mmCIF file of C-alpha atoms and ligand atoms in Angstrom:
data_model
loop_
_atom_site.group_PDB
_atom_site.id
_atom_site.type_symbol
_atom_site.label_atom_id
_atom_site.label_comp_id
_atom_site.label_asym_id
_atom_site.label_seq_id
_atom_site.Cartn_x
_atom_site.Cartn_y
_atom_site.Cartn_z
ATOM 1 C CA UNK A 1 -42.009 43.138 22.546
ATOM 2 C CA UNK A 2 -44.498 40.795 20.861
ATOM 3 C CA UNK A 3 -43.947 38.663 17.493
ATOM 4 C CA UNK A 4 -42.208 40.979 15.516
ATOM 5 C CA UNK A 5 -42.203 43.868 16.615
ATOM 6 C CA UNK A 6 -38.970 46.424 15.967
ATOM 7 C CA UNK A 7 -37.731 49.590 16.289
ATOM 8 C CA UNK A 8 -35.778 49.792 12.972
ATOM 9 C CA UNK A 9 -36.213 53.435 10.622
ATOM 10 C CA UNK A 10 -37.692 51.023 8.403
ATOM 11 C CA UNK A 11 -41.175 49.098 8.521
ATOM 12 C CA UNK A 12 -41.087 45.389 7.553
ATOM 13 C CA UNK A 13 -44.256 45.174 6.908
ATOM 14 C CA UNK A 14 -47.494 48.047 5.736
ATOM 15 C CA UNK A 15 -50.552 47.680 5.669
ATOM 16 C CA UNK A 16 -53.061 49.562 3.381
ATOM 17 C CA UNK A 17 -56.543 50.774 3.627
ATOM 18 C CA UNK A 18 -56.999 51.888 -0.106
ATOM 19 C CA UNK A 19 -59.908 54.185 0.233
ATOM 20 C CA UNK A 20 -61.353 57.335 -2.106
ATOM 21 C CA UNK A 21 -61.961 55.506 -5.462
ATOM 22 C CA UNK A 22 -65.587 56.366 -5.645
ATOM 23 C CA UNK A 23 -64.624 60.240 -4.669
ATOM 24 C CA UNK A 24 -61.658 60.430 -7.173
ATOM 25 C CA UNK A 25 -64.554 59.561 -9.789
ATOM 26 C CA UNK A 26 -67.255 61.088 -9.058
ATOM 27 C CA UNK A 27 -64.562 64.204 -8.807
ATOM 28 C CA UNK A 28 -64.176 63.578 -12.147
ATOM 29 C CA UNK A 29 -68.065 62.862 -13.123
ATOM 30 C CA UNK A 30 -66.917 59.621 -13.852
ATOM 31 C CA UNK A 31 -68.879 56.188 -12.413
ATOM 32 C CA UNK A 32 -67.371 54.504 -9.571
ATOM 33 C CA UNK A 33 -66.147 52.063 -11.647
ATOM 34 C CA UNK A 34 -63.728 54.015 -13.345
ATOM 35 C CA UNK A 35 -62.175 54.633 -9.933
ATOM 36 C CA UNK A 36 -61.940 51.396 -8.957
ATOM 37 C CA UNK A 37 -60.161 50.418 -12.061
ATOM 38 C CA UNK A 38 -57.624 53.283 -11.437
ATOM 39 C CA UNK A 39 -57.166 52.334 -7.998
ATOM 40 C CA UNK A 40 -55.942 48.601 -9.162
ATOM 41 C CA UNK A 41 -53.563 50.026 -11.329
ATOM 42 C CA UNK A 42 -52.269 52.187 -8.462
ATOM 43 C CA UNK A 43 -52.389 48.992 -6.329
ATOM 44 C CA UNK A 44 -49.451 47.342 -9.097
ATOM 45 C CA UNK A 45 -47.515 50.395 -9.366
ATOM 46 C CA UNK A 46 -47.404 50.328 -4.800
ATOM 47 C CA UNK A 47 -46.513 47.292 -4.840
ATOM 48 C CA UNK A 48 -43.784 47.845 -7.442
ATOM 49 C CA UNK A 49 -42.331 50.983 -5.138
ATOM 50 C CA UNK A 50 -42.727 48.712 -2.473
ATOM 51 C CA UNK A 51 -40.553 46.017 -3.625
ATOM 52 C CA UNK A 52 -38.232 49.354 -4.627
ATOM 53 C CA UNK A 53 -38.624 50.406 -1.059
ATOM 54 C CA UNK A 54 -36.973 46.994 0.788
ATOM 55 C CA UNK A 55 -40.429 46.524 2.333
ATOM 56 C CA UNK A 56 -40.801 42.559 3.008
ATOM 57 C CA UNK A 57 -44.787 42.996 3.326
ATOM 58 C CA UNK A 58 -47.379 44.993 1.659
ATOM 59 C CA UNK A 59 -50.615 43.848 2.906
ATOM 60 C CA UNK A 60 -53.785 45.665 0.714
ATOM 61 C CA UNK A 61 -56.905 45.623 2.293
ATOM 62 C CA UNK A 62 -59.297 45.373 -1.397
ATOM 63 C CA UNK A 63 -62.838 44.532 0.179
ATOM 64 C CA UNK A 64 -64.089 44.342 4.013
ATOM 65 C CA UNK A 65 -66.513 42.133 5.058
ATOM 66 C CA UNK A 66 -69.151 44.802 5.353
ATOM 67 C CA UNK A 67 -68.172 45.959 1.693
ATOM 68 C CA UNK A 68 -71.331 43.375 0.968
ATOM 69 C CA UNK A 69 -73.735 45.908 1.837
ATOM 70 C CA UNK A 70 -72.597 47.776 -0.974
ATOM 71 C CA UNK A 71 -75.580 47.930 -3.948
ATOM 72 C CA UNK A 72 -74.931 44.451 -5.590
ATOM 73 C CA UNK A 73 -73.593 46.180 -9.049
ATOM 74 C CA UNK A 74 -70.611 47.528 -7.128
ATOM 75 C CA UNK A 75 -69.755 44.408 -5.288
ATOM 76 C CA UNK A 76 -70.414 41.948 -8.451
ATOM 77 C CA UNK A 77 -67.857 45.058 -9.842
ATOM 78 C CA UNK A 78 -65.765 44.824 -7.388
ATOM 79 C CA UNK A 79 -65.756 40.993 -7.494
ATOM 80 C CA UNK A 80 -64.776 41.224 -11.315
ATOM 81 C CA UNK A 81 -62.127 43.656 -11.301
ATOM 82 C CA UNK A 82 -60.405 41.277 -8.499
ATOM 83 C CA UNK A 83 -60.644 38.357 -10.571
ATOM 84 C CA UNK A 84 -59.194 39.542 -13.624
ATOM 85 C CA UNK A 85 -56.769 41.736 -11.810
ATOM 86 C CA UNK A 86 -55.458 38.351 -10.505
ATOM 87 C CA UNK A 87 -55.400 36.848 -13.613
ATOM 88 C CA UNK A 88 -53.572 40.091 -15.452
ATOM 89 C CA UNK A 89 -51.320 40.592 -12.641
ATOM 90 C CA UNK A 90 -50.361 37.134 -11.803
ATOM 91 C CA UNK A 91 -47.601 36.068 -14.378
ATOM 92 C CA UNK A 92 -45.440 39.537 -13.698
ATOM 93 C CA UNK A 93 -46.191 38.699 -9.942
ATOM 94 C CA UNK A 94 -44.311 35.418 -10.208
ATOM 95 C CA UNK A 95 -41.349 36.840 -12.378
ATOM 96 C CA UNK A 96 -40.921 39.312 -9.702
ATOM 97 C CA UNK A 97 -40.223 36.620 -7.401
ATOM 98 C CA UNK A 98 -43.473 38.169 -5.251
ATOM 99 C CA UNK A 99 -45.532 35.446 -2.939
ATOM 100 C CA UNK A 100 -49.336 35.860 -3.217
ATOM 101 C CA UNK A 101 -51.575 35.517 -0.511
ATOM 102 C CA UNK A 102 -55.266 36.619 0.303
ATOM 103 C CA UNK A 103 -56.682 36.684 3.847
ATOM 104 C CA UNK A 104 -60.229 36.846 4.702
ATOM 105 C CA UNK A 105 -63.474 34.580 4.536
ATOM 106 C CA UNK A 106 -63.472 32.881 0.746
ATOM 107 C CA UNK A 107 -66.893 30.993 1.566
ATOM 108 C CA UNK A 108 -68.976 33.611 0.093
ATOM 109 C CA UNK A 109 -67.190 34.231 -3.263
ATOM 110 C CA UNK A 110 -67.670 32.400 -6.618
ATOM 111 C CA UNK A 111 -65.842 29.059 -7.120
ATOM 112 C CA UNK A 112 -64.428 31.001 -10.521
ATOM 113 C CA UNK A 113 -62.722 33.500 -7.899
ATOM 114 C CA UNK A 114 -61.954 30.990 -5.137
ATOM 115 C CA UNK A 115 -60.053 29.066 -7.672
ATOM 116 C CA UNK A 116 -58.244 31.561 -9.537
ATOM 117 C CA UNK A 117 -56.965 32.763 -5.357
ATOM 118 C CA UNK A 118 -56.294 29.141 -4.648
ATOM 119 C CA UNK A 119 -54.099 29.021 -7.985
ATOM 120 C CA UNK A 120 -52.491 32.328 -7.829
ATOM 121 C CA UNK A 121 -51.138 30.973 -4.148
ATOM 122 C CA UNK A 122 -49.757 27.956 -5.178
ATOM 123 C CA UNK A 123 -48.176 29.190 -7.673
ATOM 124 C CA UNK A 124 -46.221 32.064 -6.228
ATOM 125 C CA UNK A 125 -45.921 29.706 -2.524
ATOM 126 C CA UNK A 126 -42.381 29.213 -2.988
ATOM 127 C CA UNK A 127 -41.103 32.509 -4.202
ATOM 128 C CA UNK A 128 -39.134 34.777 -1.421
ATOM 129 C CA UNK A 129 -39.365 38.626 -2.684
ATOM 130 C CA UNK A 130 -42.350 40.654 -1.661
ATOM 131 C CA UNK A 131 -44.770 39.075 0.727
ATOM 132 C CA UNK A 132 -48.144 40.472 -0.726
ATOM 133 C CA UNK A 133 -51.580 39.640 0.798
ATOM 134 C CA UNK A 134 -54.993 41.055 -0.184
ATOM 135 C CA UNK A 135 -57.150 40.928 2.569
ATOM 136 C CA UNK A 136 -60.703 40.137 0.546
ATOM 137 C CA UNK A 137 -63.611 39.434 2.714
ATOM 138 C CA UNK A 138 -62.002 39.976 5.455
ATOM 139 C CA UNK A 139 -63.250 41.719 8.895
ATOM 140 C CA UNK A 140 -60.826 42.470 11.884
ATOM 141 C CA UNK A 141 -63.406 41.033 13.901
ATOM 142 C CA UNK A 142 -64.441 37.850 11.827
ATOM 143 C CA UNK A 143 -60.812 37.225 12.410
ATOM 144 C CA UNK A 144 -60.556 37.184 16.341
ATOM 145 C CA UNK A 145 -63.592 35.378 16.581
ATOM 146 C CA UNK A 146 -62.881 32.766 14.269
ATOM 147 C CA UNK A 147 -59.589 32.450 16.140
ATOM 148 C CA UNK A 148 -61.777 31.883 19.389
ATOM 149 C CA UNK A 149 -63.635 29.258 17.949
ATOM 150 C CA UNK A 150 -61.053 27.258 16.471
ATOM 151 C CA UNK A 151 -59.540 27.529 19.937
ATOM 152 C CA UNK A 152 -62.434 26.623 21.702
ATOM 153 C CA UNK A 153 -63.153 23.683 19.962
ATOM 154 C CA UNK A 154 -59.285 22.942 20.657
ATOM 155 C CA UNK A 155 -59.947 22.973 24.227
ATOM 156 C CA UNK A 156 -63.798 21.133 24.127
ATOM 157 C CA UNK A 157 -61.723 18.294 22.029
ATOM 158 C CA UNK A 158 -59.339 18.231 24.815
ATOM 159 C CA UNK A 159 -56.260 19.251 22.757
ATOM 160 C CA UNK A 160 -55.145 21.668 24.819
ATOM 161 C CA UNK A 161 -56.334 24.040 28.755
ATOM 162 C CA UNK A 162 -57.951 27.134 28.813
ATOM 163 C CA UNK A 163 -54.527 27.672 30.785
ATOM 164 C CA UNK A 164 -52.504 27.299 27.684
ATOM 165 C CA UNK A 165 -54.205 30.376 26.003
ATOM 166 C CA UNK A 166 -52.040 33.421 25.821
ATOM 167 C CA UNK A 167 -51.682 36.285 23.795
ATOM 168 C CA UNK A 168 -48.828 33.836 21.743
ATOM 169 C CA UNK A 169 -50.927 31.097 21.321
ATOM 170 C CA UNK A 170 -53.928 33.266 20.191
ATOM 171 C CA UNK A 171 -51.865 35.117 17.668
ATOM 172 C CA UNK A 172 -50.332 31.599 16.420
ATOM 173 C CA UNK A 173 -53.826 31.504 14.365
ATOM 174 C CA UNK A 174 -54.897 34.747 13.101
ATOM 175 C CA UNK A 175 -54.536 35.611 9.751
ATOM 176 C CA UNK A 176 -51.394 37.282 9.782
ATOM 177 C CA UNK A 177 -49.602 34.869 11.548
ATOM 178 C CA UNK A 178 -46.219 33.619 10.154
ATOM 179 C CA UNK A 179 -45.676 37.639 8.820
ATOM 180 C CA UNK A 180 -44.701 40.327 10.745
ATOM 181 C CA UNK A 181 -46.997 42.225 12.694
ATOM 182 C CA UNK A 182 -47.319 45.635 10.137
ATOM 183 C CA UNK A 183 -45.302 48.275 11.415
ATOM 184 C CA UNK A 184 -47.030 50.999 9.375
ATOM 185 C CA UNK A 185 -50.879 51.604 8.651
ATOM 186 C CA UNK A 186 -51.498 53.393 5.590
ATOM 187 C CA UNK A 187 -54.926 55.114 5.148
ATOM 188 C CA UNK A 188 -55.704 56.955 2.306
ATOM 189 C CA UNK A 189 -58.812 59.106 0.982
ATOM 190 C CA UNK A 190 -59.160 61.774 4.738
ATOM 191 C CA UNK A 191 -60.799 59.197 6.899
ATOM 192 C CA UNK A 192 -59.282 58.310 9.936
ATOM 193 C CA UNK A 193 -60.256 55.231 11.192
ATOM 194 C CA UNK A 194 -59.676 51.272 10.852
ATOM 195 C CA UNK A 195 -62.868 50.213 9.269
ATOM 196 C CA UNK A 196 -62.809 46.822 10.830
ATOM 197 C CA UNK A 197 -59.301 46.054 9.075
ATOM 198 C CA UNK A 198 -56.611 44.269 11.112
ATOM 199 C CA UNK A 199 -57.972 44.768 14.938
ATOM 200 C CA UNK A 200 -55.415 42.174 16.625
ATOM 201 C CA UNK A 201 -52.252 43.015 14.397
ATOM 202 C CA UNK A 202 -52.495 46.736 14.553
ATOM 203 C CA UNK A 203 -52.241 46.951 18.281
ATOM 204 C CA UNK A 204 -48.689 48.776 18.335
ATOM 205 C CA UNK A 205 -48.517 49.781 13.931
ATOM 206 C CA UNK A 206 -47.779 53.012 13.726
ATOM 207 C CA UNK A 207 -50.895 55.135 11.792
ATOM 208 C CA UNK A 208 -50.597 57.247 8.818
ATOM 209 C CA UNK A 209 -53.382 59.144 7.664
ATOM 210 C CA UNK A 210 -53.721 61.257 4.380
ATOM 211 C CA UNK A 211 -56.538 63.065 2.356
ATOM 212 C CA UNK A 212 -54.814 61.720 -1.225
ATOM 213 C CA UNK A 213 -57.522 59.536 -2.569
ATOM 214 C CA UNK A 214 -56.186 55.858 -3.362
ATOM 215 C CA UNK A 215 -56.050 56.267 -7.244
ATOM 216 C CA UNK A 216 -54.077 59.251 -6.702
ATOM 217 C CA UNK A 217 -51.655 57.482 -4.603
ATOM 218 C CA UNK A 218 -47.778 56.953 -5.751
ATOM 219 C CA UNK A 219 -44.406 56.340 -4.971
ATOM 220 C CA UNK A 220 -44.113 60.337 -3.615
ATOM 221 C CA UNK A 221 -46.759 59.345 -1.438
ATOM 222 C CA UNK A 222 -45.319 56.264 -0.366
ATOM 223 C CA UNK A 223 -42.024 57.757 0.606
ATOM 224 C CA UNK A 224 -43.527 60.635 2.652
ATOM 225 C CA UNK A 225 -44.964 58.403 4.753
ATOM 226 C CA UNK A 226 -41.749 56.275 5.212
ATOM 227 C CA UNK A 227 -40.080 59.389 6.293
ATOM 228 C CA UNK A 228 -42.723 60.167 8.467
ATOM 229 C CA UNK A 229 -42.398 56.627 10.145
ATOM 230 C CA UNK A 230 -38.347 56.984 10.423
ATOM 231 C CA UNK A 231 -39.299 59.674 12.649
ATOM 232 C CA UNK A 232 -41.217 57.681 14.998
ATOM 233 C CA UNK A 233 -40.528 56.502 18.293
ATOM 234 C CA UNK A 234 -41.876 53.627 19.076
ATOM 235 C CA UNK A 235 -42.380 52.870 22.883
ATOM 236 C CA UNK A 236 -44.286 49.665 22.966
ATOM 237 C CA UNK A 237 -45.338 50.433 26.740
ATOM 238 C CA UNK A 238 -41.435 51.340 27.776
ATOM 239 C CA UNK A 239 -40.405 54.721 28.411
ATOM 240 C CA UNK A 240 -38.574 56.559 26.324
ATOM 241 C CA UNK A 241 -34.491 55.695 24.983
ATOM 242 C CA UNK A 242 -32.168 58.187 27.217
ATOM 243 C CA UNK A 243 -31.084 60.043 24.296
ATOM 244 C CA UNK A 244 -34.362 60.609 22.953
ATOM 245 C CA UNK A 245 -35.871 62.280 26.465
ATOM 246 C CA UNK A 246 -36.608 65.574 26.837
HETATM 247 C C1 IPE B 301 -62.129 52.017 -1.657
HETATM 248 O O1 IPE B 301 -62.744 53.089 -2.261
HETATM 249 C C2 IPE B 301 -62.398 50.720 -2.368
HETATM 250 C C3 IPE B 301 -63.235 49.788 -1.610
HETATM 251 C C4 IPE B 301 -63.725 49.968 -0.417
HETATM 252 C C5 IPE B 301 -63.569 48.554 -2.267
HETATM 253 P P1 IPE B 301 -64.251 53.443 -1.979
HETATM 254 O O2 IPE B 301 -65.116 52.734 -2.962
HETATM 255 O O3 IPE B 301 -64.615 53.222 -0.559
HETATM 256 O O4 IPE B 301 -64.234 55.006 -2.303
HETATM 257 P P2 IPE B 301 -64.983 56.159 -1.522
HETATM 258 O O5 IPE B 301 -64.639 56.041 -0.069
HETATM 259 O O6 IPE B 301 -66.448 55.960 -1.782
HETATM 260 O O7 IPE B 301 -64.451 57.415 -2.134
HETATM 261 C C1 IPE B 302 -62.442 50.402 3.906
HETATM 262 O O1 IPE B 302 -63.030 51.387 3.119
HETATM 263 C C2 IPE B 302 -62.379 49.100 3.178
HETATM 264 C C3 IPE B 302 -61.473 49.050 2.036
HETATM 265 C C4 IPE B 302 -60.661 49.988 1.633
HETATM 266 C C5 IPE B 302 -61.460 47.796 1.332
HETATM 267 P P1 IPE B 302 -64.578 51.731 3.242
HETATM 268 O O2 IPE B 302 -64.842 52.811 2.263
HETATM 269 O O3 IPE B 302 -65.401 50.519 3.122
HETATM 270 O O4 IPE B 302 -64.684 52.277 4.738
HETATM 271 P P2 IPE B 302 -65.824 53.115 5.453
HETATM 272 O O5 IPE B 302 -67.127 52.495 5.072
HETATM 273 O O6 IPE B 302 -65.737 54.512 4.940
HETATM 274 O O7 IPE B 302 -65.496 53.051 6.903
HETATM 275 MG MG1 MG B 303 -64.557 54.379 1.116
#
């Protein structure tokens, strides 16, 4: 099995696609913005019940890379609500003993946001509860190839053969590297695909779907679908353990 991969009842690591804020509003003739806002309060009470849970990961995926093609009111929203989400968030955070990190491409964002990421990471770098990372910016895709390039400009310096390249080597690099693979996907609000999310990582994760729209997401939620993983068997390419044949 690959970097961290396990069979245990219990996933290490989960990884969230927190979609249906815009439906759960517009359910409600409310603006998007209202769900948005109730989906980051939803994101704080997860990762609570995750801590709760003994889950040593909890990666949130807030904003994809083609989230920019959103109409600019929403993203500069969007933007907002992350920045003073951070800001709220980060003091309880650290008390909790939680270690902060975001993942994606922070060259487009404001130097106001950058900073307040930068700061909310060194400040929570040396705590050992909940791993959390908030993927912002951040394309499955932008990933790999950025991995490419840094390796191919490894190889054109001469720091290393195109021989050396392996699936260990590549994987040394991506964003996710130093965690756990994720064990479990989580994807809320009906839809079920990846959306560009975490292409390399979730080769073997085990996917959970459900229609409950992110802000109505909870801990009831949560457990359902770490029941639902207990009952997996995961193969990884082998066939199945003698007991479990049929
Ligand atoms: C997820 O909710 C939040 C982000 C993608 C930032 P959406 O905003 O995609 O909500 P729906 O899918 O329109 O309901
Ligand atoms: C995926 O949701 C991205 C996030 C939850 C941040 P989207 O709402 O952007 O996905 P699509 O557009 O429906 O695939
Ligand atoms: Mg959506």
């Amino acid at each position: 099995m690959a970097r961290g991969e396990t069979q245990d009842p219990k996933p290490r690591h989960v990884a969230v696609i927190m979609d249906g804020n815009g439906r759960w509003a517009r359910n409600r003739g409310l603006p998007r913005a209202a769900g948005h806002r109730r989906g980051a309060k939803v994101a704080h009470e997860v990762v609570e019940s995750a801590s709760r849970a003994g889950i040593e990961a909890l990666t949130l995926f807030a904003f994809s890379s083609e989230n920019w093609r959103r109409p600019t009111h929403e993203v500069r929203l969007l933007m907002d609500l992350l920045r003073r989400t951070i800001r709220k968030e980060l003091a309880g955070l650290d008390a909790n003993d939680v270690r902060l990190s975001f993942i994606g491409d922070r060259s487009r964002f404001s130097a106001a946001l950058a900073n307040e990421m930068a700061a909310a990471e060194s400040r929570t770098a040396d705590n050992d509860g909940l791993r959390l990372i908030i993927a912002v910016d951040y394309g499955g895709r932008w990933d790999i190839v950025r991995r490419a390039r840094d390796l191919a400009a490894a190889v054109q310096a001469g720091d290393m053969t195109v021989d050396e390249i392996d699936e260990s080597q590549f994987s040394a690099g991506m964003s996710l590297s130093g965690w756990p693979v994720p064990d479990l996907l989580i994807r809320t609000g009906g839809e079920c695909r990846i959306s560009n999310f975490l292409l390399w990582d979730l080769a073997y994760s085990e996917l959970f779907f459900t229609d409950v729209l992110w802000p109505d997401f909870d801990e009831t939620v949560l457990a359902g679908a770490l029941d639902w993983f207990a009952g997996r068997e995961r193969r990884f390419g082998l066939v199945a353990a003698p007991a479990a044949r049929r």
